[in-house]
Coordinates of C-alpha atoms in Angstrom, one line a residue:
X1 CA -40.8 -11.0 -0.4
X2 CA -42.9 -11.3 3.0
X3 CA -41.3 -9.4 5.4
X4 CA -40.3 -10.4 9.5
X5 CA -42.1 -10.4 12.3
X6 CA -44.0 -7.4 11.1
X7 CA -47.7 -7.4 13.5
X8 CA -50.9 -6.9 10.8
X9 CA -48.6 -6.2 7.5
X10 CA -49.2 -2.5 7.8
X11 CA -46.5 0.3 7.1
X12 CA -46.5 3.1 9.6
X13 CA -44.6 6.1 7.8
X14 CA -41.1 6.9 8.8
X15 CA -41.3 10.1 11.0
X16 CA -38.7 12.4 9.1
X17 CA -36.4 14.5 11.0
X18 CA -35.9 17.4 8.8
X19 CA -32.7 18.8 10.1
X20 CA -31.0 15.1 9.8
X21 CA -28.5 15.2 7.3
X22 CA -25.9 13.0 8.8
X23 CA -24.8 9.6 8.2
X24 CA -26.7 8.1 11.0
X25 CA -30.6 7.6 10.8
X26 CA -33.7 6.2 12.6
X27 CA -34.4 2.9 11.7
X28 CA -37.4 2.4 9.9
X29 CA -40.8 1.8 10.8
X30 CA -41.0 -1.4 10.1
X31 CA -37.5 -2.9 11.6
X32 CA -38.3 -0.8 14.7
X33 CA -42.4 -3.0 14.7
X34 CA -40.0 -5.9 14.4
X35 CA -37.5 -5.2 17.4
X36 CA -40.4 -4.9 19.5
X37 CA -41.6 -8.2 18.6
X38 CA -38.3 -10.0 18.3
X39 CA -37.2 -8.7 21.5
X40 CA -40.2 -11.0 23.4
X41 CA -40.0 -14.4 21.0
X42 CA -36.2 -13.9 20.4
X43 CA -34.5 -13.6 23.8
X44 CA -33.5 -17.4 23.9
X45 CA -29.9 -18.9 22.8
X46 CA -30.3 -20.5 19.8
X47 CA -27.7 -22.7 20.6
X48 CA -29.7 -24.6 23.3
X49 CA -32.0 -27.7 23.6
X50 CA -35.4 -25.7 25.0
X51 CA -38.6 -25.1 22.9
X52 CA -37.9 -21.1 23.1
X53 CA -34.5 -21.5 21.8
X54 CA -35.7 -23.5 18.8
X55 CA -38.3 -21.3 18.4
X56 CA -35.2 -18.1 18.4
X57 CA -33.3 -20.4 15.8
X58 CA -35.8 -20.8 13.7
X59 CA -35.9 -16.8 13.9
X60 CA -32.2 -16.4 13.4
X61 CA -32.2 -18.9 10.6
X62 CA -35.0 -16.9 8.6
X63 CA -33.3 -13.6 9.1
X64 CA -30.1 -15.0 7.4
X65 CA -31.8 -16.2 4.8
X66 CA -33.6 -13.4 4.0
X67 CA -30.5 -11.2 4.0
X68 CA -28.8 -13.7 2.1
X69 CA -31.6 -13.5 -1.0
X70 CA -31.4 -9.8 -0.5
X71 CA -27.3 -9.7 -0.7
X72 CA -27.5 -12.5 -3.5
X73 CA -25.4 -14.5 -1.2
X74 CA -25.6 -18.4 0.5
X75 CA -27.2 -18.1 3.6
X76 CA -23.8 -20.5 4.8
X77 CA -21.5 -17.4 3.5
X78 CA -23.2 -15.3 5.8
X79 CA -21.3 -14.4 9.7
X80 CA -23.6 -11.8 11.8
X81 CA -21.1 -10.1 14.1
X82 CA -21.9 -7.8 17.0
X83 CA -18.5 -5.8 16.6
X84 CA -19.2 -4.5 13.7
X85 CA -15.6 -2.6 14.2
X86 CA -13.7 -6.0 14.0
X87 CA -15.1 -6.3 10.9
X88 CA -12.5 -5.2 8.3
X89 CA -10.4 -7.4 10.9
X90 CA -12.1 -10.3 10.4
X91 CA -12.2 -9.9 6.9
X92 CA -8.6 -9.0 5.6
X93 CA -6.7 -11.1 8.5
X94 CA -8.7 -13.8 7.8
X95 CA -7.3 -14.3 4.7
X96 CA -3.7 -12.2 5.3
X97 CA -0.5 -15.0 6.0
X98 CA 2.5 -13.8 7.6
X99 CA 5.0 -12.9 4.8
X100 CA 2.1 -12.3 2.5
X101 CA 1.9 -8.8 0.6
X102 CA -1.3 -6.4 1.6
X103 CA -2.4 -3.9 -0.6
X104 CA -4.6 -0.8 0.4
X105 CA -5.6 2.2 -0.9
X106 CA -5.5 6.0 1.1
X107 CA -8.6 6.7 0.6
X108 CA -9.7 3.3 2.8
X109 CA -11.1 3.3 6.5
X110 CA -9.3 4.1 9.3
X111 CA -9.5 0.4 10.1
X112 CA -7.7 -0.7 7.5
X113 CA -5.0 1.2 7.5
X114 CA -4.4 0.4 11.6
X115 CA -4.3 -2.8 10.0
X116 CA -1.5 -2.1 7.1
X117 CA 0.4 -0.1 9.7
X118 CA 1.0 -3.4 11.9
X119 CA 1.7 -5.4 8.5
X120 CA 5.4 -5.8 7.8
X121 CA 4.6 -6.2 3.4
X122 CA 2.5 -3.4 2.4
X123 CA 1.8 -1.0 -0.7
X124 CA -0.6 1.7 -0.7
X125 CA -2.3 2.3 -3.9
X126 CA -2.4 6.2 -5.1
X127 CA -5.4 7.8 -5.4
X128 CA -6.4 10.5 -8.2
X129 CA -8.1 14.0 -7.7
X130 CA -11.3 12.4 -8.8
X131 CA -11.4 10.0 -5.9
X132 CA -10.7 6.6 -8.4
X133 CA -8.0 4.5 -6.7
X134 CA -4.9 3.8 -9.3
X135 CA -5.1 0.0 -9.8
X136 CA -2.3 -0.1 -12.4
X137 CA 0.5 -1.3 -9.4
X138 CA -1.4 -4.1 -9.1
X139 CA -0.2 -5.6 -12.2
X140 CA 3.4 -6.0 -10.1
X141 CA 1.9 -7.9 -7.8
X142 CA -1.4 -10.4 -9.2
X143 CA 1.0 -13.4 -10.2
X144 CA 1.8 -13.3 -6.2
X145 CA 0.3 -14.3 -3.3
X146 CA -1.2 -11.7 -1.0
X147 CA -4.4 -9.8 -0.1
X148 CA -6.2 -6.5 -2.1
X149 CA -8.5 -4.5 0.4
X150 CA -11.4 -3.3 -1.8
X151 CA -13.6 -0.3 -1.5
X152 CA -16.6 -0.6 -3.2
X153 CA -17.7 2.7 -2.3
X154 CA -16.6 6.0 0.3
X155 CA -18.4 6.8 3.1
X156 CA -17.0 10.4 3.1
X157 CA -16.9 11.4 -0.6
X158 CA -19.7 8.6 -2.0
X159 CA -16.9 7.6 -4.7
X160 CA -17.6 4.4 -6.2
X161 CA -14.7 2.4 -7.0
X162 CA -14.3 -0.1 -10.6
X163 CA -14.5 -3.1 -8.8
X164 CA -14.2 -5.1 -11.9
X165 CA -11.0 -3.4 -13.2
X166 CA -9.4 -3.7 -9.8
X167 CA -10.6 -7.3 -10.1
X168 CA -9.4 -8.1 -13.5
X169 CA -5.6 -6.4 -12.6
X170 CA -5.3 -8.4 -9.1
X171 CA -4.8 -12.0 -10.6
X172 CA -3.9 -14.6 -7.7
X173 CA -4.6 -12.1 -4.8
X174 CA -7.4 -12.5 -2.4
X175 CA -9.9 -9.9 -2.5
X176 CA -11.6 -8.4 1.2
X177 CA -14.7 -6.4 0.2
X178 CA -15.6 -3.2 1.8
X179 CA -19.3 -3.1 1.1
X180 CA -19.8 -1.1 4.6
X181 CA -20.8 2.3 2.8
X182 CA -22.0 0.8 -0.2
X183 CA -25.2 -1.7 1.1
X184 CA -27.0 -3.0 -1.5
X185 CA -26.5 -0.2 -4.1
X186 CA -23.7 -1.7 -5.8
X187 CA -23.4 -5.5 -6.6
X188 CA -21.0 -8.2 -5.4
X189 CA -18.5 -8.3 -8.3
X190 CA -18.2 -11.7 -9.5
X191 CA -14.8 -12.8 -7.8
X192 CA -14.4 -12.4 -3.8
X193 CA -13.1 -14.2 -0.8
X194 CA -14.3 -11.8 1.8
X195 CA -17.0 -9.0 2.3
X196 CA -18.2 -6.8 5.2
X197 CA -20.9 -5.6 4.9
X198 CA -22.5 -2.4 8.0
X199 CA -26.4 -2.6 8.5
X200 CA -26.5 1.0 8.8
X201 CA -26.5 1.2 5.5
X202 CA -29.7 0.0 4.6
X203 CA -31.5 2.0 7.6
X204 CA -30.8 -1.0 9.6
X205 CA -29.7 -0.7 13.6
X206 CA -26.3 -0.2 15.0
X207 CA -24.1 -3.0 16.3
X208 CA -24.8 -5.6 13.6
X209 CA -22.2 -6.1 10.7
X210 CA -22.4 -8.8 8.0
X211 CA -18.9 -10.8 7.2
X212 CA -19.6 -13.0 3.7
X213 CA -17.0 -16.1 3.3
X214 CA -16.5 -17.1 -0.1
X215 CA -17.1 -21.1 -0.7
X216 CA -14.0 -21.1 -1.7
X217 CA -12.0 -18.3 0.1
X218 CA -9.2 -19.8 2.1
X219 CA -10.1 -17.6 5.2
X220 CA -9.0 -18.8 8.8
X221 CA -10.4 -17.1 11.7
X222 CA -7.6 -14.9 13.4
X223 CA -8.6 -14.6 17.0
X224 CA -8.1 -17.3 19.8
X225 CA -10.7 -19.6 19.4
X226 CA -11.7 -23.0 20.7
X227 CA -14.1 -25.4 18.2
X228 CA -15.2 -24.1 14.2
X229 CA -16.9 -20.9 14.6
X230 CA -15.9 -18.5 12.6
X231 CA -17.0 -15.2 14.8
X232 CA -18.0 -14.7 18.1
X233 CA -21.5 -16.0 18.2
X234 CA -22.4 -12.5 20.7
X235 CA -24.8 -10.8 18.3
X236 CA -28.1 -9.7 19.6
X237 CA -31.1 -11.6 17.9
X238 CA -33.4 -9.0 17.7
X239 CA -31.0 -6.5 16.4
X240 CA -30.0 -8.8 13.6
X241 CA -33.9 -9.8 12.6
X242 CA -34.7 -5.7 13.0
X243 CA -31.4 -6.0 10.2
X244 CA -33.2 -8.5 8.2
X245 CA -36.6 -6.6 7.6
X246 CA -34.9 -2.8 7.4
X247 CA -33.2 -4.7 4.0
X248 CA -36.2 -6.1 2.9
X249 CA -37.5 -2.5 3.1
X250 CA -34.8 -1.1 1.8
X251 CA -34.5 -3.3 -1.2
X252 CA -38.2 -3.2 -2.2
X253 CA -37.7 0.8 -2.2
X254 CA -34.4 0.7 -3.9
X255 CA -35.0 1.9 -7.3
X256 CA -37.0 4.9 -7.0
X257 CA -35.4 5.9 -3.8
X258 CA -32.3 5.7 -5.0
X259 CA -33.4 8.1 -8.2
X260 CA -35.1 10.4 -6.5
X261 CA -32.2 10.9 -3.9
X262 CA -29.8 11.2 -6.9
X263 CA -32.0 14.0 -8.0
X264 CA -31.9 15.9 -4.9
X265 CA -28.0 15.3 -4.4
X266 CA -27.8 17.4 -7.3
X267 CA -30.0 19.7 -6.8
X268 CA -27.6 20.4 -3.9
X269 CA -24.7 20.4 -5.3
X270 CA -26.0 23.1 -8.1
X271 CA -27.0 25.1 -5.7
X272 CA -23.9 25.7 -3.3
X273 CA -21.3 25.5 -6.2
X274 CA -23.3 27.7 -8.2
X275 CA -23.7 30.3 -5.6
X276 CA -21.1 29.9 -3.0
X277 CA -17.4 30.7 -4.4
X278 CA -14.2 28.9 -3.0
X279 CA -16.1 25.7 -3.1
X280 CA -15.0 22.4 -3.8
X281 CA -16.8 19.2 -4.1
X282 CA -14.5 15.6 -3.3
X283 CA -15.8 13.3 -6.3
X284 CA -18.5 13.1 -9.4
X285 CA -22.2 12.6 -8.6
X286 CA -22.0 10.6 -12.0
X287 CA -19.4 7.6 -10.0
X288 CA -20.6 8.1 -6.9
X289 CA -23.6 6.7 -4.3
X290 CA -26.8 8.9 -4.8
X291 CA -26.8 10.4 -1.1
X292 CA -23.7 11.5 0.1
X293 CA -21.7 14.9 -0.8
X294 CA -18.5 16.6 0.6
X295 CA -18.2 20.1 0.8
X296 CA -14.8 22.0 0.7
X297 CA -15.1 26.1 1.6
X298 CA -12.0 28.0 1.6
X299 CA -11.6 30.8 4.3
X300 CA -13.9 28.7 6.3
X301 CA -13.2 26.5 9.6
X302 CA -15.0 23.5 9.3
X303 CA -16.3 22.9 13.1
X304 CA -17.7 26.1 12.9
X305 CA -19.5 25.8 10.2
X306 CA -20.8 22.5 11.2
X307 CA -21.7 24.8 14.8
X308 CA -23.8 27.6 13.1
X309 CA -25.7 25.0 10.6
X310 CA -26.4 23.1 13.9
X311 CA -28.1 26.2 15.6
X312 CA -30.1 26.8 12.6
X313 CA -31.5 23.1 13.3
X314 CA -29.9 21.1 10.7
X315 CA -27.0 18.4 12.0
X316 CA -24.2 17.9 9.0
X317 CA -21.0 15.8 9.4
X318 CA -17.6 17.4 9.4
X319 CA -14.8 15.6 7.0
X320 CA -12.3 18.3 8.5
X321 CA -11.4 15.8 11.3
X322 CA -11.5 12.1 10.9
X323 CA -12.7 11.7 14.4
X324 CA -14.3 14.3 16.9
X325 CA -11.3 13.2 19.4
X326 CA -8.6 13.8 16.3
X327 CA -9.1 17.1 14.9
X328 CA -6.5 16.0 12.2
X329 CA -7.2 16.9 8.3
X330 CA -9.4 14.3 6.5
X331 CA -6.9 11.1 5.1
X332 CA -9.6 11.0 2.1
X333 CA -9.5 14.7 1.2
X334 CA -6.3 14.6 1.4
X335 CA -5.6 11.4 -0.9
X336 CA -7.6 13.4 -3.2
X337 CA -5.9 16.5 -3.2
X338 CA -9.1 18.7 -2.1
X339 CA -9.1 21.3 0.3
X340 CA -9.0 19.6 3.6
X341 CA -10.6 22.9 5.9
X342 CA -13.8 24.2 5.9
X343 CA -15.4 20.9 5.0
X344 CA -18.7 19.1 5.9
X345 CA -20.3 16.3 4.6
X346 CA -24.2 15.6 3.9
X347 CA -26.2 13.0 3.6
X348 CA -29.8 13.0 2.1
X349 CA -32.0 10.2 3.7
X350 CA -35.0 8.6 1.2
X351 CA -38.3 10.9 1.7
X352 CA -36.0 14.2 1.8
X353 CA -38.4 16.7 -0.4
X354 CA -37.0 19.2 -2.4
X355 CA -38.0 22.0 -0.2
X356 CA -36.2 20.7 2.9
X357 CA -33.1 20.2 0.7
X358 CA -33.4 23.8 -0.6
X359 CA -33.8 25.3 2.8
X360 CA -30.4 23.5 3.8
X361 CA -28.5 24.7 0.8
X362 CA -29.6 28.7 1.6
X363 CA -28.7 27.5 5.4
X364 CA -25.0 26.9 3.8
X365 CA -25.2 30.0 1.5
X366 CA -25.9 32.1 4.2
X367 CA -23.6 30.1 7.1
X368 CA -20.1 30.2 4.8
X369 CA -21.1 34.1 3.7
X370 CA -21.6 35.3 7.7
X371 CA -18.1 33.5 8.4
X372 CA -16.3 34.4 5.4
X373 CA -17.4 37.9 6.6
X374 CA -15.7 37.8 10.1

């Protein structure tokens, strides 16, 4: 697949920041070639009558399309939104009546529980140690109308939900897909009404979400609107072309990424739980994404162990507070039953070596041992 605006076809290596394990990353060399460029032939509305907003449509209409072959999805499904946030609103009250039953699970986003806590017909789905939602309640409820909000994946644990189970046991309810964590490593399942996808997940910039509406979905936009579009037509061009080609990249890279991550990830997880005591890990490796690992120590404050691996150069999450404002346990840990304190969460980013993931594990070893020892 030829790939956007990219200047000459060359591929200028991705600089890698050794100490980055966090969620966030760079985007990659060749989305950042194509902001540059789309930023001077893309600054045009679309919308408009002049030659340089047909050439920006003719941009924007190529990006979809390319995303849309990517996500095995019809380039009319596809909604770019520039509030990425609204997203899980968009995609579950689009579909949500009044009076209408909404199902979650506790292990989902923040978002969508704000949602469920200003819905008068809710149930929560339980959630079991290994991070697998319980689907069985659903059988109570699939002859009836209402909407399921789906994870397909966790952003703080990596658990990978059975999409098709939860799909098989839902019956007449419409389904909202949270691919937001997930990308493109796991497929579209073959029944859905709604799905949101985060570019951020496939090294793509900030500020540009993906909302997929099913052919056939019976989704009605939720917010005051005047005419037939479906979301606020406010995101930036170049960001969502600098989207388009980061998945192209991403998906020709896929594979062999994705292995070789998987490889490291455990490599990882060997070495803390084989050498650190008190430690417990949220989820399998075997049903979960490749990258992503949450790391429980007891007799450890989580903040400060996230502190000390920062001033040894290496920047971690923390799952021991669901925000930095809310220093509040984690709702997923705590769904799951695993020790809420002392946690942090890594993330291993494609090109990580296995000396640079070595060197962070010993960081760890030696972090939770020097605080343990206070």
């Amino acid at each position: 697949m030829s790939c956007l605006l990219v200047s000459g076809g060359s591929l200028h290596p991705v600089v890698q920041i050794t100490g980055n394990f966090q969620a966030e990353t760079p985007l990659s060399a060749r989305a950042r070639e194509a902001l540059g460029d789309a930023l001077d032939q893309g600054w045009s509305d679309p919308s408009k009558l002049s030659h340089f907003s047909a050439k920006a449509r003719i941009l924007k209409e190529s990006a979809i399309a390319a995303m849309a072959e990517i996500l095995e999805l019809r380039p009319d499904e596809i909604n770019i939104l520039g509030e990425p946030g609204l997203g899980h609103y968009y995609s579950i009250m689009g579909l949500l009546r009044p009076g209408q039953q909404f199902l979650y699970s506790r292990v989902d986003r923040k978002e969508v529980i704000a949602i469920a806590r200003s819905h008068r017909h809710t149930l929560e789905l339980q959630v079991a140690p290994s991070g697998l939602i319980d689907f069985q309640a659903l059988d109570r409820y699939s002859q009836g109308h209402g909407v399921l909000a789906l994870q397909a994946a966790n952003g703080e644990t990596g658990v990978v939900q059975d999409l098709n189970t939860a799909i098989a046991r839902a019956g007449n309810l419409q389904i909202a897909l949270d691919f937001s964590s997930a990308g493109t490593r796991i497929p579209l399942p073959s029944k859905w009404d709604c799905a949101f996808f985060d570019a951020r997940a496939w090294q793509g910039p900030a500020g540009v979400g993906i909302l997929a509406i099913s052919e056939s979905s019976e989704w009605v936009n939720p917010l005051p609107h005047i005419g037939k579009t479906r979301t606020p037509q406010s995101a930036s061009l170049p960001l969502t072309i600098a989207a388009a080609v980061a998945l192209e990249e991403w998906k020709e890279e896929e594979r062999t990424e994705s292995m070789a991550l998987r490889q490291r990830t455990q490599e990882l997880r060997s070495h803390i739980t084989s050498r650190i005591d008190n430690c417990e890990v949220a989820g399998s490796l075997e049903n979960s994404l490749p990258h992503i690992s949450s790391f429980s120590f007891l007799y450890v404050e989580g903040e400060e162990l996230l502190r000390r691996l920062e001033l040894q150069g290496f920047a971690v999450d923390s799952g021991s507070a669901c925000t930095a404002e809310d220093l509040q346990p984690s709702h997923v840990l705590a769904a799951m039953g695993v020790l809420t304190h002392g946690n942090i969460r890594i993330t291993l980013h494609r090109g990580v070596t296995p000396a640079q993931v070595r060197v962070l594990a010993e960081a760890i070893e030696t972090a939770v041992a020097d605080l343990r020892a206070k």
